[in-house]
mmCIF file of C-alpha atoms in Angstrom:
data_model
loop_
_atom_site.group_PDB
_atom_site.id
_atom_site.type_symbol
_atom_site.label_atom_id
_atom_site.label_comp_id
_atom_site.label_asym_id
_atom_site.label_seq_id
_atom_site.Cartn_x
_atom_site.Cartn_y
_atom_site.Cartn_z
ATOM 1 C CA UNK A 2 68.719 101.791 115.856
ATOM 2 C CA UNK A 3 68.840 105.325 114.562
ATOM 3 C CA UNK A 4 68.148 107.780 117.342
ATOM 4 C CA UNK A 5 66.226 110.163 115.079
ATOM 5 C CA UNK A 6 63.871 107.347 114.072
ATOM 6 C CA UNK A 7 63.362 106.285 117.709
ATOM 7 C CA UNK A 8 62.421 109.825 118.752
ATOM 8 C CA UNK A 9 60.146 110.352 115.770
ATOM 9 C CA UNK A 10 62.372 113.019 114.195
ATOM 10 C CA UNK A 11 63.436 112.215 110.684
ATOM 11 C CA UNK A 12 66.819 113.277 109.394
ATOM 12 C CA UNK A 13 67.584 113.258 105.690
ATOM 13 C CA UNK A 14 71.316 113.345 106.504
ATOM 14 C CA UNK A 15 71.081 110.070 108.437
ATOM 15 C CA UNK A 16 69.517 108.321 105.454
ATOM 16 C CA UNK A 17 72.139 109.748 103.115
ATOM 17 C CA UNK A 18 74.938 108.607 105.426
ATOM 18 C CA UNK A 19 73.494 105.098 105.595
ATOM 19 C CA UNK A 20 73.103 104.958 101.832
ATOM 20 C CA UNK A 21 76.689 106.103 101.407
ATOM 21 C CA UNK A 22 77.874 103.384 103.747
ATOM 22 C CA UNK A 23 75.777 100.665 102.151
ATOM 23 C CA UNK A 24 76.679 101.632 98.585
ATOM 24 C CA UNK A 25 80.386 102.291 99.038
ATOM 25 C CA UNK A 26 81.349 100.390 102.173
ATOM 26 C CA UNK A 27 82.688 103.643 103.591
ATOM 27 C CA UNK A 28 81.739 105.371 106.743
ATOM 28 C CA UNK A 29 80.648 108.966 106.185
ATOM 29 C CA UNK A 30 83.636 111.266 106.044
ATOM 30 C CA UNK A 31 86.081 108.515 105.111
ATOM 31 C CA UNK A 32 87.969 109.082 101.879
ATOM 32 C CA UNK A 33 88.725 105.412 101.221
ATOM 33 C CA UNK A 34 87.552 102.005 102.340
ATOM 34 C CA UNK A 35 89.290 100.124 105.126
ATOM 35 C CA UNK A 36 91.906 97.450 104.598
ATOM 36 C CA UNK A 37 90.681 94.114 103.220
ATOM 37 C CA UNK A 38 92.379 90.807 102.422
ATOM 38 C CA UNK A 39 91.851 91.641 98.734
ATOM 39 C CA UNK A 40 94.300 94.529 99.254
ATOM 40 C CA UNK A 41 97.012 92.022 100.163
ATOM 41 C CA UNK A 42 96.189 90.033 97.035
ATOM 42 C CA UNK A 43 96.701 93.181 94.971
ATOM 43 C CA UNK A 44 99.972 93.855 96.773
ATOM 44 C CA UNK A 45 101.111 90.291 96.049
ATOM 45 C CA UNK A 46 100.514 90.701 92.328
ATOM 46 C CA UNK A 47 102.475 93.950 92.183
ATOM 47 C CA UNK A 48 105.214 92.736 94.517
ATOM 48 C CA UNK A 49 105.877 89.498 92.667
ATOM 49 C CA UNK A 50 105.677 91.243 89.304
ATOM 50 C CA UNK A 51 108.522 93.624 90.072
ATOM 51 C CA UNK A 52 110.550 91.278 92.304
ATOM 52 C CA UNK A 53 111.022 88.556 89.701
ATOM 53 C CA UNK A 54 113.499 90.230 87.362
ATOM 54 C CA UNK A 55 115.739 91.317 90.229
ATOM 55 C CA UNK A 56 115.892 87.891 91.852
ATOM 56 C CA UNK A 57 117.308 86.337 88.687
ATOM 57 C CA UNK A 58 119.824 89.104 87.939
ATOM 58 C CA UNK A 59 123.422 88.272 88.820
ATOM 59 C CA UNK A 60 124.312 91.905 89.481
ATOM 60 C CA UNK A 61 121.909 91.982 92.438
ATOM 61 C CA UNK A 62 123.705 89.026 94.020
ATOM 62 C CA UNK A 63 127.144 90.577 93.375
ATOM 63 C CA UNK A 64 125.909 93.822 94.904
ATOM 64 C CA UNK A 65 124.539 91.941 97.924
ATOM 65 C CA UNK A 66 127.856 90.167 98.445
ATOM 66 C CA UNK A 67 129.646 93.516 98.526
ATOM 67 C CA UNK A 68 127.194 95.118 100.971
ATOM 68 C CA UNK A 69 128.017 95.344 104.666
ATOM 69 C CA UNK A 70 125.434 94.922 107.417
ATOM 70 C CA UNK A 71 124.884 98.687 107.714
ATOM 71 C CA UNK A 72 124.218 98.953 103.984
ATOM 72 C CA UNK A 73 121.523 96.287 104.383
ATOM 73 C CA UNK A 74 119.969 98.148 107.326
ATOM 74 C CA UNK A 75 119.985 101.366 105.289
ATOM 75 C CA UNK A 76 118.266 99.586 102.388
ATOM 76 C CA UNK A 77 115.610 98.199 104.758
ATOM 77 C CA UNK A 78 114.986 101.771 105.919
ATOM 78 C CA UNK A 79 114.658 102.890 102.315
ATOM 79 C CA UNK A 80 112.105 100.138 101.636
ATOM 80 C CA UNK A 81 110.077 101.212 104.686
ATOM 81 C CA UNK A 82 110.246 104.883 103.614
ATOM 82 C CA UNK A 83 109.185 104.102 100.038
ATOM 83 C CA UNK A 84 106.324 101.940 101.284
ATOM 84 C CA UNK A 85 105.041 104.479 103.788
ATOM 85 C CA UNK A 86 105.377 107.330 101.320
ATOM 86 C CA UNK A 87 103.616 105.439 98.546
ATOM 87 C CA UNK A 88 100.727 104.378 100.784
ATOM 88 C CA UNK A 89 100.121 107.482 102.876
ATOM 89 C CA UNK A 90 101.885 110.475 101.335
ATOM 90 C CA UNK A 91 101.424 109.928 97.594
ATOM 91 C CA UNK A 92 97.797 108.852 97.930
ATOM 92 C CA UNK A 93 95.813 111.807 99.253
ATOM 93 C CA UNK A 94 92.652 109.701 99.670
ATOM 94 C CA UNK A 95 94.213 107.340 102.216
ATOM 95 C CA UNK A 96 94.447 108.447 105.845
ATOM 96 C CA UNK A 97 96.812 106.583 108.155
ATOM 97 C CA UNK A 98 94.639 107.546 111.132
ATOM 98 C CA UNK A 99 91.593 105.675 109.782
ATOM 99 C CA UNK A 100 93.462 102.446 109.032
ATOM 100 C CA UNK A 101 93.092 99.308 111.130
ATOM 101 C CA UNK A 102 96.186 98.822 113.283
ATOM 102 C CA UNK A 103 98.182 96.079 114.898
ATOM 103 C CA UNK A 104 100.481 97.237 117.717
ATOM 104 C CA UNK A 105 99.966 100.828 116.526
ATOM 105 C CA UNK A 106 101.111 100.096 112.963
ATOM 106 C CA UNK A 107 98.589 100.161 110.098
ATOM 107 C CA UNK A 108 97.717 96.638 108.916
ATOM 108 C CA UNK A 109 98.032 97.769 105.294
ATOM 109 C CA UNK A 110 101.631 98.859 105.925
ATOM 110 C CA UNK A 111 102.496 95.605 107.741
ATOM 111 C CA UNK A 112 101.027 93.681 104.827
ATOM 112 C CA UNK A 113 103.027 95.766 102.347
ATOM 113 C CA UNK A 114 106.314 95.081 104.137
ATOM 114 C CA UNK A 115 105.572 91.354 104.361
ATOM 115 C CA UNK A 116 104.800 91.280 100.649
ATOM 116 C CA UNK A 117 107.835 93.378 99.679
ATOM 117 C CA UNK A 118 110.358 91.209 101.494
ATOM 118 C CA UNK A 119 108.415 87.954 101.326
ATOM 119 C CA UNK A 120 107.886 87.950 97.574
ATOM 120 C CA UNK A 121 111.620 88.362 96.954
ATOM 121 C CA UNK A 122 112.446 85.631 99.480
ATOM 122 C CA UNK A 123 109.922 83.200 98.004
ATOM 123 C CA UNK A 124 111.146 83.780 94.458
ATOM 124 C CA UNK A 125 114.800 83.453 95.506
ATOM 125 C CA UNK A 126 114.105 80.062 97.065
ATOM 126 C CA UNK A 127 111.815 78.941 94.235
ATOM 127 C CA UNK A 128 114.420 79.799 91.585
ATOM 128 C CA UNK A 129 117.316 78.436 93.703
ATOM 129 C CA UNK A 130 119.003 81.780 93.165
ATOM 130 C CA UNK A 131 121.324 81.596 96.210
ATOM 131 C CA UNK A 132 122.843 78.310 95.039
ATOM 132 C CA UNK A 133 122.877 79.333 91.401
ATOM 133 C CA UNK A 134 124.621 82.665 91.900
ATOM 134 C CA UNK A 135 126.452 82.463 95.215
ATOM 135 C CA UNK A 136 127.650 78.845 95.234
ATOM 136 C CA UNK A 137 127.667 77.565 91.648
ATOM 137 C CA UNK A 138 128.267 80.987 90.108
ATOM 138 C CA UNK A 139 131.282 81.593 92.311
ATOM 139 C CA UNK A 140 130.214 84.948 93.750
ATOM 140 C CA UNK A 141 131.120 83.731 97.237
ATOM 141 C CA UNK A 142 134.696 82.485 97.454
ATOM 142 C CA UNK A 143 133.940 80.455 100.594
ATOM 143 C CA UNK A 144 130.208 79.619 100.395
ATOM 144 C CA UNK A 145 129.522 78.545 103.967
ATOM 145 C CA UNK A 146 125.860 78.152 104.909
ATOM 146 C CA UNK A 147 126.091 81.310 107.058
ATOM 147 C CA UNK A 148 127.676 83.341 104.241
ATOM 148 C CA UNK A 149 125.026 82.156 101.781
ATOM 149 C CA UNK A 150 122.228 83.012 104.236
ATOM 150 C CA UNK A 151 123.566 86.484 105.054
ATOM 151 C CA UNK A 152 124.188 87.341 101.397
ATOM 152 C CA UNK A 153 120.727 86.071 100.489
ATOM 153 C CA UNK A 154 119.188 88.324 103.138
ATOM 154 C CA UNK A 155 121.066 91.290 101.684
ATOM 155 C CA UNK A 156 119.893 90.379 98.173
ATOM 156 C CA UNK A 157 116.331 90.216 99.494
ATOM 157 C CA UNK A 158 116.646 93.793 100.775
ATOM 158 C CA UNK A 159 117.830 94.955 97.346
ATOM 159 C CA UNK A 160 114.953 93.215 95.562
ATOM 160 C CA UNK A 161 112.481 94.560 98.123
ATOM 161 C CA UNK A 162 113.189 98.123 96.942
ATOM 162 C CA UNK A 163 111.564 97.257 93.639
ATOM 163 C CA UNK A 164 108.981 94.879 95.030
ATOM 164 C CA UNK A 165 107.605 97.516 97.413
ATOM 165 C CA UNK A 166 107.075 99.915 94.509
ATOM 166 C CA UNK A 167 105.041 97.317 92.624
ATOM 167 C CA UNK A 168 103.088 96.245 95.684
ATOM 168 C CA UNK A 169 102.232 99.783 96.796
ATOM 169 C CA UNK A 170 101.284 100.818 93.274
ATOM 170 C CA UNK A 171 98.980 97.835 92.841
ATOM 171 C CA UNK A 172 97.381 98.549 96.215
ATOM 172 C CA UNK A 173 96.812 102.215 95.388
ATOM 173 C CA UNK A 174 95.590 101.783 91.817
ATOM 174 C CA UNK A 175 93.049 99.005 92.371
#
């Protein structure tokens, strides 16, 4: 119950704040609404849209085969930096401090990373890209299951660079 109503004092500001919250779903002073499941759906659309062309491009798989483990770690760092920058630095209306968190990390950011890497992984498996390029295409000279898995993980990091751009853009625009 509103304290001003309980004490008999009426505050026009309290009514305005409630109307703002009811009409926009925002608490007063917040620049943007909180994270919702619909935000992940938007991220999925953008992530899959930009991941697709890179999953089915042979050059990505050749590049992945030539990458070492530290190149892959560097690319993962780049994906995280692009994602964080796109969500919280490029969008002045979004405040990382007002976001819902899990283990101190904003849920929106966790969702973005899952979409960025997950969309590439799902498409790679769905299109049988590892077998098509690494085994049947002859990119790997000795296509052991471990070599195929490690190269696929590196290809996923490359595709995630593009997927994160699409996912973050879709999340910010809609």
